[in-house]
PDB file of C-alpha atoms and ligand atoms in Angstrom:
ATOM      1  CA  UNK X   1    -206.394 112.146 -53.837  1.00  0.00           C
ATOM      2  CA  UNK X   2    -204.638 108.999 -55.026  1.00  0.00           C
ATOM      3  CA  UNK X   3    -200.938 110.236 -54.061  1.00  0.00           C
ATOM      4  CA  UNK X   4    -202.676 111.212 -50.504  1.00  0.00           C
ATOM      5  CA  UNK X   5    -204.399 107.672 -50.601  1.00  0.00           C
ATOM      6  CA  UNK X   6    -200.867 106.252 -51.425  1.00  0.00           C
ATOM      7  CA  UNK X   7    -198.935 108.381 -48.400  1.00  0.00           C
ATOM      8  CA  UNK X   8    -201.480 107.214 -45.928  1.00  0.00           C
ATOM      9  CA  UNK X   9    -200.669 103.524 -46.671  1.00  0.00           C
ATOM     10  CA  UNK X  10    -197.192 104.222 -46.751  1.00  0.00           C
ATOM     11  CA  UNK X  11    -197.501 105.222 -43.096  1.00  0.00           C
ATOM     12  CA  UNK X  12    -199.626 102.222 -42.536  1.00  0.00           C
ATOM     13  CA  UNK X  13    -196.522 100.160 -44.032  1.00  0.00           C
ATOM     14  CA  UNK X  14    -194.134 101.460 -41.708  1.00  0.00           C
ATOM     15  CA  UNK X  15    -195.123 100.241 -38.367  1.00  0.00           C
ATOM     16  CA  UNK X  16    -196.363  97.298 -39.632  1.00  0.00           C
ATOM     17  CA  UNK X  17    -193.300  96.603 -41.149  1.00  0.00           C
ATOM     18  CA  UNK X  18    -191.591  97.693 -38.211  1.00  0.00           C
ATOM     19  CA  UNK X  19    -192.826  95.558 -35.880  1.00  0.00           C
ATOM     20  CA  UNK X  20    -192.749  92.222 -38.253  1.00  0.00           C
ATOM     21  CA  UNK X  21    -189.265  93.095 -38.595  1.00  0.00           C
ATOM     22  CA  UNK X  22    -188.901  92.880 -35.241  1.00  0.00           C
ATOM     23  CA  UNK X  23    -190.888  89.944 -34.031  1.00  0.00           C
ATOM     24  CA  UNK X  24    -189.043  87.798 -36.947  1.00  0.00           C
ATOM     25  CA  UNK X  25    -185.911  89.155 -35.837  1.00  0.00           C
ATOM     26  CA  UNK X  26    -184.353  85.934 -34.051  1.00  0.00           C
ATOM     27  CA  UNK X  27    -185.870  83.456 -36.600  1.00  0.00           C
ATOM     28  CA  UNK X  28    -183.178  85.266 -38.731  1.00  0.00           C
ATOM     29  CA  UNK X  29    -180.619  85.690 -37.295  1.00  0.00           C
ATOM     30  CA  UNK X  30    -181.034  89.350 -36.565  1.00  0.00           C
ATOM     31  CA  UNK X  31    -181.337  89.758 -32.778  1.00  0.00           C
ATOM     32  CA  UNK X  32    -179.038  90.160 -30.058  1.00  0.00           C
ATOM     33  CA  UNK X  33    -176.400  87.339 -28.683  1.00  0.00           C
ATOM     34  CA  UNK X  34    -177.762  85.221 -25.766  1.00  0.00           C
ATOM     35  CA  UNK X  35    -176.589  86.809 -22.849  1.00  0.00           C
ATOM     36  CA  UNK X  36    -173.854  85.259 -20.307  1.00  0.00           C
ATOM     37  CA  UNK X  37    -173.108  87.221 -17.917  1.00  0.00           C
ATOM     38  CA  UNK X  38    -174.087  87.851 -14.498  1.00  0.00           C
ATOM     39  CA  UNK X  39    -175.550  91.354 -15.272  1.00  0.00           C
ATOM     40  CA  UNK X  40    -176.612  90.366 -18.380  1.00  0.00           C
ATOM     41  CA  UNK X  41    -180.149  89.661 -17.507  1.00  0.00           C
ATOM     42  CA  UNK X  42    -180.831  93.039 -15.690  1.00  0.00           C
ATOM     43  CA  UNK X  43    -179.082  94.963 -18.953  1.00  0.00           C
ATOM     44  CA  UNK X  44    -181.605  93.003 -20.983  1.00  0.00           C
ATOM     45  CA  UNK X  45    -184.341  93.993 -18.603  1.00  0.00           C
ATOM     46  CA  UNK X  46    -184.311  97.950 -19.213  1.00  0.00           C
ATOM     47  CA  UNK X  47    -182.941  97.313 -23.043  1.00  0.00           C
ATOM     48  CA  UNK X  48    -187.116  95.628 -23.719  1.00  0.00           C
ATOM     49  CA  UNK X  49    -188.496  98.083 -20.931  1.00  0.00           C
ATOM     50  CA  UNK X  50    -186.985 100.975 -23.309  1.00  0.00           C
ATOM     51  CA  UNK X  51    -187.724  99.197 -26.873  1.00  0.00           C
ATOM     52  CA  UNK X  52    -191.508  98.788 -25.166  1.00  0.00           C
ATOM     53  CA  UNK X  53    -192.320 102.151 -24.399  1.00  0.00           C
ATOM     54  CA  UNK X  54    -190.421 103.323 -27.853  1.00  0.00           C
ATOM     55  CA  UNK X  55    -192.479 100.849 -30.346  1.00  0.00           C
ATOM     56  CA  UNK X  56    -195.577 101.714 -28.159  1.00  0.00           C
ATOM     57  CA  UNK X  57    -195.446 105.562 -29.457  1.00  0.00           C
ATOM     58  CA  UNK X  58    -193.758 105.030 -32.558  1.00  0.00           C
ATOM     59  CA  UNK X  59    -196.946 103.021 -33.609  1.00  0.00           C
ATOM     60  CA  UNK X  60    -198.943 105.035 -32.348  1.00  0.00           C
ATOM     61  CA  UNK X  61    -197.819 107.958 -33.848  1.00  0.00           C
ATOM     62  CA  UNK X  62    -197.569 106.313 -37.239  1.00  0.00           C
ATOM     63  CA  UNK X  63    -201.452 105.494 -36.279  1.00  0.00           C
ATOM     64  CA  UNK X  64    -202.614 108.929 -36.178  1.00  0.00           C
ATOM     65  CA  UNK X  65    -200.845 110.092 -39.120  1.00  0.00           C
ATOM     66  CA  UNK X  66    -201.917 107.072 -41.302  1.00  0.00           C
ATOM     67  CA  UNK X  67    -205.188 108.053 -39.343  1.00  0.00           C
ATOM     68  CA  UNK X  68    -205.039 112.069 -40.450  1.00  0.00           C
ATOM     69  CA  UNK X  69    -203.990 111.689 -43.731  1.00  0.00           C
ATOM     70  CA  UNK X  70    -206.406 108.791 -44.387  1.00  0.00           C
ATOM     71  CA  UNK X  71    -209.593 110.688 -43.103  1.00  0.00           C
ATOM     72  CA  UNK X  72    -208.844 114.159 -45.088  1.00  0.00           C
ATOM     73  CA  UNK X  73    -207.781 112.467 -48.145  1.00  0.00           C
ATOM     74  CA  UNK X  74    -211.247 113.329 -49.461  1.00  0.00           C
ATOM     75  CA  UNK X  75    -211.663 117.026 -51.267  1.00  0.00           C
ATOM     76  CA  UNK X  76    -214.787 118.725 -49.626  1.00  0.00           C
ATOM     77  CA  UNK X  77    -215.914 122.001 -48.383  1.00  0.00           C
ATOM     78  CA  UNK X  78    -215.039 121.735 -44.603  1.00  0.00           C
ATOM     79  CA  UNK X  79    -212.055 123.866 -43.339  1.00  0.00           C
ATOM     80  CA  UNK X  80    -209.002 122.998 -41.411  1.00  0.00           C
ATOM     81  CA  UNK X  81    -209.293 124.159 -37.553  1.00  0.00           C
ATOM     82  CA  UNK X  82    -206.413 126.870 -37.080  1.00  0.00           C
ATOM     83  CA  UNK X  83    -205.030 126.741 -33.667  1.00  0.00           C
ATOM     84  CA  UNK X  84    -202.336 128.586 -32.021  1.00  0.00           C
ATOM     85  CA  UNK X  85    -201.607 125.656 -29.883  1.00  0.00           C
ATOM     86  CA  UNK X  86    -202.683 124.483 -26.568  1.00  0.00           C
ATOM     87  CA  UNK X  87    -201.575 124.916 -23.099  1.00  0.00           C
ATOM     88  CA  UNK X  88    -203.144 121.725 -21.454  1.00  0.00           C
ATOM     89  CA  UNK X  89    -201.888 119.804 -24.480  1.00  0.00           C
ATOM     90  CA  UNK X  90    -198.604 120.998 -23.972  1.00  0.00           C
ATOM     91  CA  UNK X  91    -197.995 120.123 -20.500  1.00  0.00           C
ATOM     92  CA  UNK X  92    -199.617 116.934 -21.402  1.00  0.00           C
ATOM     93  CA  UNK X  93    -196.848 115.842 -23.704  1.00  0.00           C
ATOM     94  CA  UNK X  94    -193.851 117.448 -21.040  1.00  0.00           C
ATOM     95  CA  UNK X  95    -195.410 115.249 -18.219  1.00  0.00           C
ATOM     96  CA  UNK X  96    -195.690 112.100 -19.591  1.00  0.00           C
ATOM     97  CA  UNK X  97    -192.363 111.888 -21.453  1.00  0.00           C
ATOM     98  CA  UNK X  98    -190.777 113.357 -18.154  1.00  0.00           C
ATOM     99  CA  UNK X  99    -192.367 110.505 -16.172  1.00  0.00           C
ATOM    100  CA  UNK X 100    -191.034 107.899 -18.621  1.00  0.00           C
ATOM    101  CA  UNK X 101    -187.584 109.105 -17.895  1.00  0.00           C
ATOM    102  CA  UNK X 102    -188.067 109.252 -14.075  1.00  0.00           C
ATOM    103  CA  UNK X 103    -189.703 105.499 -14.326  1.00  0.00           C
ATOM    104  CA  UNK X 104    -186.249 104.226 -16.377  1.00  0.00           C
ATOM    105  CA  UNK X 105    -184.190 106.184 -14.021  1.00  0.00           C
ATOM    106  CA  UNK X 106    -185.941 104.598 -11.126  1.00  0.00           C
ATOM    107  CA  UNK X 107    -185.506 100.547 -12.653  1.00  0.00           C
ATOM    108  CA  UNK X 108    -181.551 101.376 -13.483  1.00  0.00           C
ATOM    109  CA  UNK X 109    -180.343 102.215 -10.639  1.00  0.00           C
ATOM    110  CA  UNK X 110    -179.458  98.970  -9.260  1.00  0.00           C
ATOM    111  CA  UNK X 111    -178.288  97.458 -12.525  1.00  0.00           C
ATOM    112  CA  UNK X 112    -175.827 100.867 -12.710  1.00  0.00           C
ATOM    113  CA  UNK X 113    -174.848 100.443  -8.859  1.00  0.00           C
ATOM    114  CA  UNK X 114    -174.020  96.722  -9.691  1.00  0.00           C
ATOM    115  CA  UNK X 115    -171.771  97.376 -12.543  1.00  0.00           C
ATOM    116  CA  UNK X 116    -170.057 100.841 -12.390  1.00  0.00           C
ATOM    117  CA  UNK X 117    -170.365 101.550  -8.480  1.00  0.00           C
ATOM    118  CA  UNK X 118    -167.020 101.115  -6.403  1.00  0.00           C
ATOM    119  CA  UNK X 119    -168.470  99.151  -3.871  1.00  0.00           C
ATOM    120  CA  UNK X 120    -169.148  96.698  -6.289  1.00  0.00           C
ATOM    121  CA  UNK X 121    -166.608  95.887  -7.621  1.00  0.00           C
ATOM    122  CA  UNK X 122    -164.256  92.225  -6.662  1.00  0.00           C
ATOM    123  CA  UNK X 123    -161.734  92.739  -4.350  1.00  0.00           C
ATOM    124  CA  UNK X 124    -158.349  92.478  -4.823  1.00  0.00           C
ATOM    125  CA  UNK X 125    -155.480  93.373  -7.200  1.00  0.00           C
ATOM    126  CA  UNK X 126    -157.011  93.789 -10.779  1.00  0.00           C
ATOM    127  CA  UNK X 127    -156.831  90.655 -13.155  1.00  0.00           C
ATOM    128  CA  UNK X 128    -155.432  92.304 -16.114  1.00  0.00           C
ATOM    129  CA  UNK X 129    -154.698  95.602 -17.486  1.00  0.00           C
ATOM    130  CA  UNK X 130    -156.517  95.851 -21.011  1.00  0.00           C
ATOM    131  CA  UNK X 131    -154.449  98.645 -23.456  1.00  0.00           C
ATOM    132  CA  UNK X 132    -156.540  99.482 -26.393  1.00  0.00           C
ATOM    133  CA  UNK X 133    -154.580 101.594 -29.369  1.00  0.00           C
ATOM    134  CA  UNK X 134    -154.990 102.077 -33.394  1.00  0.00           C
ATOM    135  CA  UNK X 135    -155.435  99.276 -34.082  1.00  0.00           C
ATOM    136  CA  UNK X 136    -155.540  96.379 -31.545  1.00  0.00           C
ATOM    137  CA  UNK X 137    -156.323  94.801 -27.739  1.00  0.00           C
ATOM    138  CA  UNK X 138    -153.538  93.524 -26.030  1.00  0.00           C
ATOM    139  CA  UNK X 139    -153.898  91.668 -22.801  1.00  0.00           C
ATOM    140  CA  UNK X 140    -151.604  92.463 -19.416  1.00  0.00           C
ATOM    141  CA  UNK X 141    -150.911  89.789 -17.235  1.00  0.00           C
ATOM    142  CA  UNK X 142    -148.922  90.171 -13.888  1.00  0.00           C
ATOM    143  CA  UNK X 143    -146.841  86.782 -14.518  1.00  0.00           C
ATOM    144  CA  UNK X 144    -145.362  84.753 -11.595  1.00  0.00           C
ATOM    145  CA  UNK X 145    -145.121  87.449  -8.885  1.00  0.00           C
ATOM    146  CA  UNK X 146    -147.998  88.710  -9.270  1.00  0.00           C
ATOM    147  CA  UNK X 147    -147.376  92.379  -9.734  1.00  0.00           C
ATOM    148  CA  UNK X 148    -147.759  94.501 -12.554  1.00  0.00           C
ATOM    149  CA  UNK X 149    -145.064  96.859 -13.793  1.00  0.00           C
ATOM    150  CA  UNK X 150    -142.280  94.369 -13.577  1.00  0.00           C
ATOM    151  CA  UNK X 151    -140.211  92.303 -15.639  1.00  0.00           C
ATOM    152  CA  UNK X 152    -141.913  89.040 -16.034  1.00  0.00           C
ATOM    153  CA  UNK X 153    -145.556  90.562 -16.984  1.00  0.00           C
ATOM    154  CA  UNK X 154    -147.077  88.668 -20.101  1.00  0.00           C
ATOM    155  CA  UNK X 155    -148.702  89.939 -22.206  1.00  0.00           C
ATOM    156  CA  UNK X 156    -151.027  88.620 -25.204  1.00  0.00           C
ATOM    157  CA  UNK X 157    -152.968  90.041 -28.489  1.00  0.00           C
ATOM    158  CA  UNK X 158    -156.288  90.215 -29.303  1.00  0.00           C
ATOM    159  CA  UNK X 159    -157.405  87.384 -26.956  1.00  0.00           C
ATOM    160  CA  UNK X 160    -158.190  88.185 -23.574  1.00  0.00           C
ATOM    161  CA  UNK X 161    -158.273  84.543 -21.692  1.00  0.00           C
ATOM    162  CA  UNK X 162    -160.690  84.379 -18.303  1.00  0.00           C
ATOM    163  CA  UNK X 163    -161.571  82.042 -16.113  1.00  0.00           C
ATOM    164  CA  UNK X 164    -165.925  81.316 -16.283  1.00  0.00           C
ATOM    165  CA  UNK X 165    -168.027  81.942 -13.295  1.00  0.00           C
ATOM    166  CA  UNK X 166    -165.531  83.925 -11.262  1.00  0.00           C
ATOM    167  CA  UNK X 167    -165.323  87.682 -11.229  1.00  0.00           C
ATOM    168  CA  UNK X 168    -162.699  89.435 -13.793  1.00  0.00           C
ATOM    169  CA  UNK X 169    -161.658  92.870 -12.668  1.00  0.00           C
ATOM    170  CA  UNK X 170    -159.004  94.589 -15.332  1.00  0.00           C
ATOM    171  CA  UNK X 171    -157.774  98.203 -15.789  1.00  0.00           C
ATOM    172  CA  UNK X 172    -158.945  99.939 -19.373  1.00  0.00           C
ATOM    173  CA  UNK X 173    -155.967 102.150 -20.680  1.00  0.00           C
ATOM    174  CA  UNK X 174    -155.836 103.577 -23.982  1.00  0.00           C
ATOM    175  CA  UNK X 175    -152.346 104.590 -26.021  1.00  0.00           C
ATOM    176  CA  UNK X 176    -153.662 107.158 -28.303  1.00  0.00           C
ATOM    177  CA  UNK X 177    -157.460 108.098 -29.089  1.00  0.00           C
ATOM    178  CA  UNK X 178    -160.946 107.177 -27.246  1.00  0.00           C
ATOM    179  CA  UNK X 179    -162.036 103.873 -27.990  1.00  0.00           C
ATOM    180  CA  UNK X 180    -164.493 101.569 -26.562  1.00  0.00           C
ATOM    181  CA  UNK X 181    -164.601  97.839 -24.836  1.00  0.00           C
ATOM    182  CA  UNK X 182    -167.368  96.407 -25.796  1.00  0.00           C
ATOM    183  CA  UNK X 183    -168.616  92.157 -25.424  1.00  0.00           C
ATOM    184  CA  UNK X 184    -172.126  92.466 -26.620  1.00  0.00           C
ATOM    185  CA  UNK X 185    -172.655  88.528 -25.049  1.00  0.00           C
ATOM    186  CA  UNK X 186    -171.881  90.425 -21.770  1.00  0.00           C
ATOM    187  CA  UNK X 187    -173.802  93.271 -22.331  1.00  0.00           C
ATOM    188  CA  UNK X 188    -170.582  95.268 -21.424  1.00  0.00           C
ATOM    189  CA  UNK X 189    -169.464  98.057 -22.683  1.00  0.00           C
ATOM    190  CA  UNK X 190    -167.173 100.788 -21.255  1.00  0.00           C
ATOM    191  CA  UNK X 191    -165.533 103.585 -23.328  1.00  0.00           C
ATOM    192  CA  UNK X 192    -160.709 103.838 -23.098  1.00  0.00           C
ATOM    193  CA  UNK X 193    -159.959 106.783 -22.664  1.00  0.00           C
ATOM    194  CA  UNK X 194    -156.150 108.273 -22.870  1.00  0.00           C
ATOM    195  CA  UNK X 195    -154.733 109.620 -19.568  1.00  0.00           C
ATOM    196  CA  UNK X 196    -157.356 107.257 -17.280  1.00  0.00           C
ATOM    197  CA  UNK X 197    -156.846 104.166 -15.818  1.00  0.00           C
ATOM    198  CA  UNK X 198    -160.498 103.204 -15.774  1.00  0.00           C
ATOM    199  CA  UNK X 199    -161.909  99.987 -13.763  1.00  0.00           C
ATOM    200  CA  UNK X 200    -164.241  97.523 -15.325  1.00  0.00           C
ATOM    201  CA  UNK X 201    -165.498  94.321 -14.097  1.00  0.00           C
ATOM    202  CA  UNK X 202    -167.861  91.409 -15.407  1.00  0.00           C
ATOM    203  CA  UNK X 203    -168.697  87.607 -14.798  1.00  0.00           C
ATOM    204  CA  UNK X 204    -168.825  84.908 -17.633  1.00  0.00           C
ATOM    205  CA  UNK X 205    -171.316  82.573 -16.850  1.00  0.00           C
ATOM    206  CA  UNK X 206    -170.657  80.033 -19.692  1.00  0.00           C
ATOM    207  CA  UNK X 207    -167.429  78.639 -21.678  1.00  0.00           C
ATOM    208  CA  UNK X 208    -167.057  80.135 -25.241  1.00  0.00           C
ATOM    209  CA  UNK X 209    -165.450  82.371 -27.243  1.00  0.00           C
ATOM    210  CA  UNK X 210    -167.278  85.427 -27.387  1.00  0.00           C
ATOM    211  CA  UNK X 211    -166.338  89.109 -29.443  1.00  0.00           C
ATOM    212  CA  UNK X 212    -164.462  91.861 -28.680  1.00  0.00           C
ATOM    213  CA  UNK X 213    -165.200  95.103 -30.914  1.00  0.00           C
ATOM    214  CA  UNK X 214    -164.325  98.266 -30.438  1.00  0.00           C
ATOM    215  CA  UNK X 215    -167.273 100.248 -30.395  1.00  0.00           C
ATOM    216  CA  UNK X 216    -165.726 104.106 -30.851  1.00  0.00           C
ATOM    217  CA  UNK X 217    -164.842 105.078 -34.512  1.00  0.00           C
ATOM    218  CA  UNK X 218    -161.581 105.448 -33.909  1.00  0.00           C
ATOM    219  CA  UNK X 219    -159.823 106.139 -37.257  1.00  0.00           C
ATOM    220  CA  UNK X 220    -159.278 104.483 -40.780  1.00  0.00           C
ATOM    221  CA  UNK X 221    -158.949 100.894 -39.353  1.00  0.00           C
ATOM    222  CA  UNK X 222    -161.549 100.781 -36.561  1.00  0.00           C
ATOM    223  CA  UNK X 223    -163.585  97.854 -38.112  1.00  0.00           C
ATOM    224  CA  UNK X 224    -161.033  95.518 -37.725  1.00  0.00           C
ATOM    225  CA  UNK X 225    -160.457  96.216 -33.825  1.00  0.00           C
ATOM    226  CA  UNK X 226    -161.310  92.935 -33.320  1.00  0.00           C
ATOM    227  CA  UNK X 227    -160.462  90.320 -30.450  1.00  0.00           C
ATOM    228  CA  UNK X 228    -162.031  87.554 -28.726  1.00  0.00           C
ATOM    229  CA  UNK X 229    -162.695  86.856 -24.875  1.00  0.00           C
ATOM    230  CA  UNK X 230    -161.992  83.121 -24.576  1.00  0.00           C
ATOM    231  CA  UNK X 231    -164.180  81.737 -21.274  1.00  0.00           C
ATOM    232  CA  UNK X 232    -162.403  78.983 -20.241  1.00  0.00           C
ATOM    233  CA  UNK X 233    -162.544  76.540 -17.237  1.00  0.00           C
ATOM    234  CA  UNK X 234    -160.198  77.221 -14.060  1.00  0.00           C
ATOM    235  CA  UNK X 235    -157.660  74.441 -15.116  1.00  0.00           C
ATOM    236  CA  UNK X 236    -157.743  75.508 -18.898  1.00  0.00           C
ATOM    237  CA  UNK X 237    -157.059  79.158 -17.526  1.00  0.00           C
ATOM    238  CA  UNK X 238    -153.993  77.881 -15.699  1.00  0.00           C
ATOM    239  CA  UNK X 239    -152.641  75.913 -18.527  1.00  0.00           C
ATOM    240  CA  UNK X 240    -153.348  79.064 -20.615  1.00  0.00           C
ATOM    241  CA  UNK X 241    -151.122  81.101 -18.277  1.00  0.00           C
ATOM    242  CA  UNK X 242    -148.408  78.258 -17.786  1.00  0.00           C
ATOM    243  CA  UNK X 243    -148.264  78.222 -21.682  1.00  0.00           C
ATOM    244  CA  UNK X 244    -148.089  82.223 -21.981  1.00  0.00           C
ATOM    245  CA  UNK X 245    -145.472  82.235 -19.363  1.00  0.00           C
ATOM    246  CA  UNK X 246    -143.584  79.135 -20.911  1.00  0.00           C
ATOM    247  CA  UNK X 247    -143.256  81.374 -24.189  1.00  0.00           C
ATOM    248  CA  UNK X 248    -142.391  84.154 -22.559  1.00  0.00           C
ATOM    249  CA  UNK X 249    -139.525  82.039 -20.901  1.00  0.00           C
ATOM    250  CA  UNK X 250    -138.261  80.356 -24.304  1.00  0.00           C
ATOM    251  CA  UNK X 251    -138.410  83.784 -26.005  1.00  0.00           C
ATOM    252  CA  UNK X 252    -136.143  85.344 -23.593  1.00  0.00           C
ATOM    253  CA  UNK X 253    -133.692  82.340 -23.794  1.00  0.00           C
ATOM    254  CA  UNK X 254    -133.505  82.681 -27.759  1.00  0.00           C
ATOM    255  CA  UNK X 255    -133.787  86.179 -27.998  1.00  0.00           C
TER     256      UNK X 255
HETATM  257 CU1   CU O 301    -160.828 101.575 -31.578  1.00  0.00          CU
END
């Protein structure tokens, strides 16, 4: 009786626990990044619709077996109920989690449109072309003409330099295995994958310096596929290009 006693407050513990952990979360430290993009809010949006309806059943769940285990702790006479299962029960539990899914379908559909959908997407020649490889970003820039491909592109390492509150549209290549873009301040994340050119866009809504992880295990040195995204102002992200090109220039002179 006492070990049953002890399992039922175990389960007791556990969403209890759970959900302390997780209302004390920012106080520590623990919680996500503020976000600062422009489809950061929306990504947020379904991330506590999802965590809602997934703490709602996990506690309850934990509920009824604290519940259970609790309330037949006690050795007496009465017999367990032996059931071959039940037909109205079981539709019960396909219809509702079935409906759940439809319902999160249904509020991320605009939020997908927004940020994978074509038609979204800025106009215009790309910003950047983004390679990823073991194990390290490194940042394409068109240089003077414009144009990628040619002689005078720059390019720079782990520190991809955009311009805040206008729309960055770059090209995601990878050299050798899958690995993954990922800015958690931006809620972005998009997967490189060798052999496609894939499109990705986002807005930066504040100035800072924000990570860049790789979010695909992609081999022995994976945790230190590090970079940064600096945010800058437009006259900062000028300078930033005059200075890359400058060094460019110098290094071809000595070289
Ligand atoms: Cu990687």
């Amino acid at each position: 009786m006492l070990t049953r006693l002890f399992t039922a407050l175990l389960l007791l513990a556990v969403p209890v626990l759970g959900v302390y952990t997780f209302v004390t979360a920012a106080d520590h430290g623990w919680w996500m990044q503020p976000e600062v993009s422009t489809f950061g809010q929306d990504v947020d949006f379904l991330f506590y619709l999802i965590l809602g309806m997934v703490t709602f059943f996990f506690v309850l769940t934990e509920m009824l077996l604290f519940w259970f285990v609790w309330r037949y702790s006690k050795k007496d006479s009465s017999k367990a109920v032996y059931t071959h299962g039940s037909h109205k029960l079981e539709m019960l539990w396909t219809a509702v989690p079935a409906g759940l899914l439809v319902l999160i379908a249904f509020f991320q559909m605009s939020t997908w449109a927004e940020m994978r959908f074509k038609g979204s997407f800025p106009e215009g020649e790309p910003f950047a072309h983004v390679w990823a490889s073991q194990f390290d970003w490194r940042f394409q820039y068109p240089g003077a003409d414009g144009e990628f491909g040619t002689m005078d592109d720059l390019e720079s390492p782990y520190e991809f330099v955009v311009p805040v509150n206008q729309p960055v549209k770059f090209v995601l290549h990878s050299r050798d295995v899958i690995h993954s873009f990922s800015v958690p301040a931006f809620r972005l994340k998009q997967d490189a994958m060798p052999g496609l050119a894939i499109p990705v866009w986002f807005q930066a809504e504040e100035i800072g310096e924000y990570d860049l992880v790789c979010m695909e295990l992609c081999g022995w040195g994976h945790y230190k596929m590090a970079g940064k995204v600096r945010v800058v102002s437009e006259e900062d992200y000028r300078a930033y290009m005059a200075g890359l090109q400058s060094e460019f220039m110098n290094t071809g002179m000595e070289g």
